[in-house]
Structure formats: C-alpha cells, structure tokens
Amino acid sequence: AQTVTQSQPEMSVQEAETVTLSCTYDTSENNYYLFWYKQPPSRQMILVIRQEAYKQQNATENRFSVNFQKAAKSFSLKISDSQLGDTAMYFCAFMKQDAGKSTFGDGTTLTVKP
Amino acid sequence: GAGVSQTPSNKVTEKGKYVELRCDPISGHTALYWYRQSLGQGPEFLIYFQGTGAADDSGLPNDRFFAVRPEGSVSTLKIQRTERGDSAVYLCASSFLGRADSPLHFGNGTRLTVT
C-alpha cells in the first residue's frame, strides 16, 4: 500500500514571496504519478501540477514548480510570487500509472498574508 | 461543458436513516470516483467506476455503503443505517480515461451530517 505524508499542517507566507510545501511518500511501485491539488474554502479540489515518475525533469506550471526526488521519495511544491488567491489547503497525492485510486496526504493549510 | 455536479450540497440526516448522494460527471468521462473527506484530513478513496462497472471498490468501509452507475454516467452513493461516524464531505471526481495521465475533475462535494 502507498502512503503520503505532509508534515506541515499549516504554513503562511507574505504576498509576493516564495513558499515551499513538503510531501513524502512510500511505495514499491516504479511507475506512478504524483500530484498537488488545491482546495479553497469552496471545497472544489483543483489540480495544480502533475509529475510523472519516469521523468527526471521537474514539472512547472507558471508560478508553481515541484522538486521531485525519486530516490528520496520526496515531492515538494514551490509557489513563487505568492498571491492572496493562493490561500487554500494543498494536498499531495499519489497514483499508480494504470490504477484509478489516488492516495492523498492530510494536507497543508497555506495562508498568504497581505 | 459543465463541471462535475454533486447533489445535494448539504444533507442532514438522523442516525439509522438511509441516504443517497448523487454525482453527475463531465459528459464523456468514462471514469468516476468517490472519495470521503473527514474534517482536517485528505480525501479517502471509496470506489472507482470505469463505465458501468466498479473497477475498484476496495475503499468502501463496510456493507452499509454501496454505489451504482447503471448507465455509465450519473452515479449514486448509497449509505444504509447511517452512523454519526459517516459524517464527512463526500467528493466525486471524473476523468476521461481513468488513468493517471488523465486529470481528475472534482465536484464541490456533499457535506453529510448524521445527527
């Protein structure tokens, strides 16, 4: 079974600054995907960024980037130029390549302060 | 088109009652997922449909929980003899292929409160 651990229950950052959210996971699989999702108070989970485990290059989506360390089973999310709208709960998730089930961490609540 | 729609958005029921939660996926999405999210925790997998059939129901906690998707689109999660511990937000998601390279699209969830 896979496990996903987010060790930071809460974080805060000043607007326009950079913040990094941590995630570690445990699996015996070799082919899998990792995700970061954002969940604002509206409850709707939104995909932020995705990383294929077979790719060495770290994924980037505008202000969001990841630091994927496969050997260390670490998958951190960096948010640059933080905006007030980034305030939300962020979840790290794991999915085997051909399986429908995702395993989520317990989330990090991020507050961006003006 | 429209996103994933879940109804009702909130449901309050008494312990021991039966409830049904509905999920309308994005048109054309073959895969549909149910997750349960308790307060302060991440979503917990319940069941996954590929078309009309349940491809993986390993997350259903016990036989009080059942889900159907008879025509391969709308799905209903059914909970019998509800217990206070069933109180949570129930999230539905759909994807085009049901593979990890096909993004999940989530609904806004149904908040179930069992009194």
GROMACS .gro file of C-alpha atoms in nm, chain A residues 54-104:
model
   51
   54TYR     CA    1   0.971   0.835  -1.512
   55LYS     CA    2   1.053   1.195  -1.597
   56GLN     CA    3   1.364   1.337  -1.435
   57GLN     CA    4   1.275   1.694  -1.524
   58ASN     CA    5   1.073   1.873  -1.259
   59ALA     CA    6   0.727   1.988  -1.367
   60THR     CA    7   0.649   2.359  -1.385
   61GLU     CA    8   0.317   2.540  -1.427
   62ASN     CA    9   0.357   2.917  -1.425
   63ARG     CA   10   0.429   3.017  -1.062
   64PHE     CA   11   0.414   2.656  -0.942
   65SER     CA   12   0.702   2.412  -0.964
   66VAL     CA   13   0.800   2.088  -0.797
   67ASN     CA   14   1.120   1.937  -0.664
   68PHE     CA   15   1.087   1.565  -0.733
   69GLN     CA   16   1.347   1.343  -0.570
   70LYS     CA   17   1.257   0.988  -0.667
   71ALA     CA   18   1.522   0.811  -0.464
   72ALA     CA   19   1.429   1.006  -0.153
   73LYS     CA   20   1.055   0.972  -0.233
   74SER     CA   21   1.010   1.342  -0.188
   75PHE     CA   22   0.782   1.573  -0.387
   76SER     CA   23   0.775   1.935  -0.271
   77LEU     CA   24   0.573   2.221  -0.421
   78LYS     CA   25   0.721   2.566  -0.463
   79ILE     CA   26   0.490   2.862  -0.510
   80SER     CA   27   0.664   3.175  -0.636
   81ASP     CA   28   0.528   3.530  -0.617
   82SER     CA   29   0.253   3.416  -0.378
   83GLN     CA   30  -0.088   3.574  -0.431
   84LEU     CA   31  -0.381   3.617  -0.193
   85GLY     CA   32  -0.579   3.376  -0.412
   86ASP     CA   33  -0.328   3.102  -0.333
   87THR     CA   34  -0.473   3.080   0.019
   88ALA     CA   35  -0.615   2.727   0.038
   89MET     CA   36  -0.548   2.377   0.157
   90TYR     CA   37  -0.294   2.191  -0.057
   91PHE     CA   38  -0.292   1.815  -0.093
   92CYS     CA   39  -0.019   1.591  -0.226
   93ALA     CA   40  -0.144   1.273  -0.397
   94PHE     CA   41  -0.006   0.952  -0.547
   95MET     CA   42  -0.150   0.736  -0.824
   96LYS     CA   43  -0.013   0.419  -0.982
   97GLN     CA   44   0.018   0.459  -1.357
   98ASP     CA   45  -0.270   0.231  -1.452
   99ALA     CA   46  -0.481   0.246  -1.137
  100GLY     CA   47  -0.777   0.474  -1.073
  101LYS     CA   48  -0.726   0.511  -0.699
  102SER     CA   49  -0.537   0.812  -0.565
  103THR     CA   50  -0.384   0.824  -0.218
  104PHE     CA   51  -0.384   1.169  -0.058
   0.00000   0.00000   0.00000
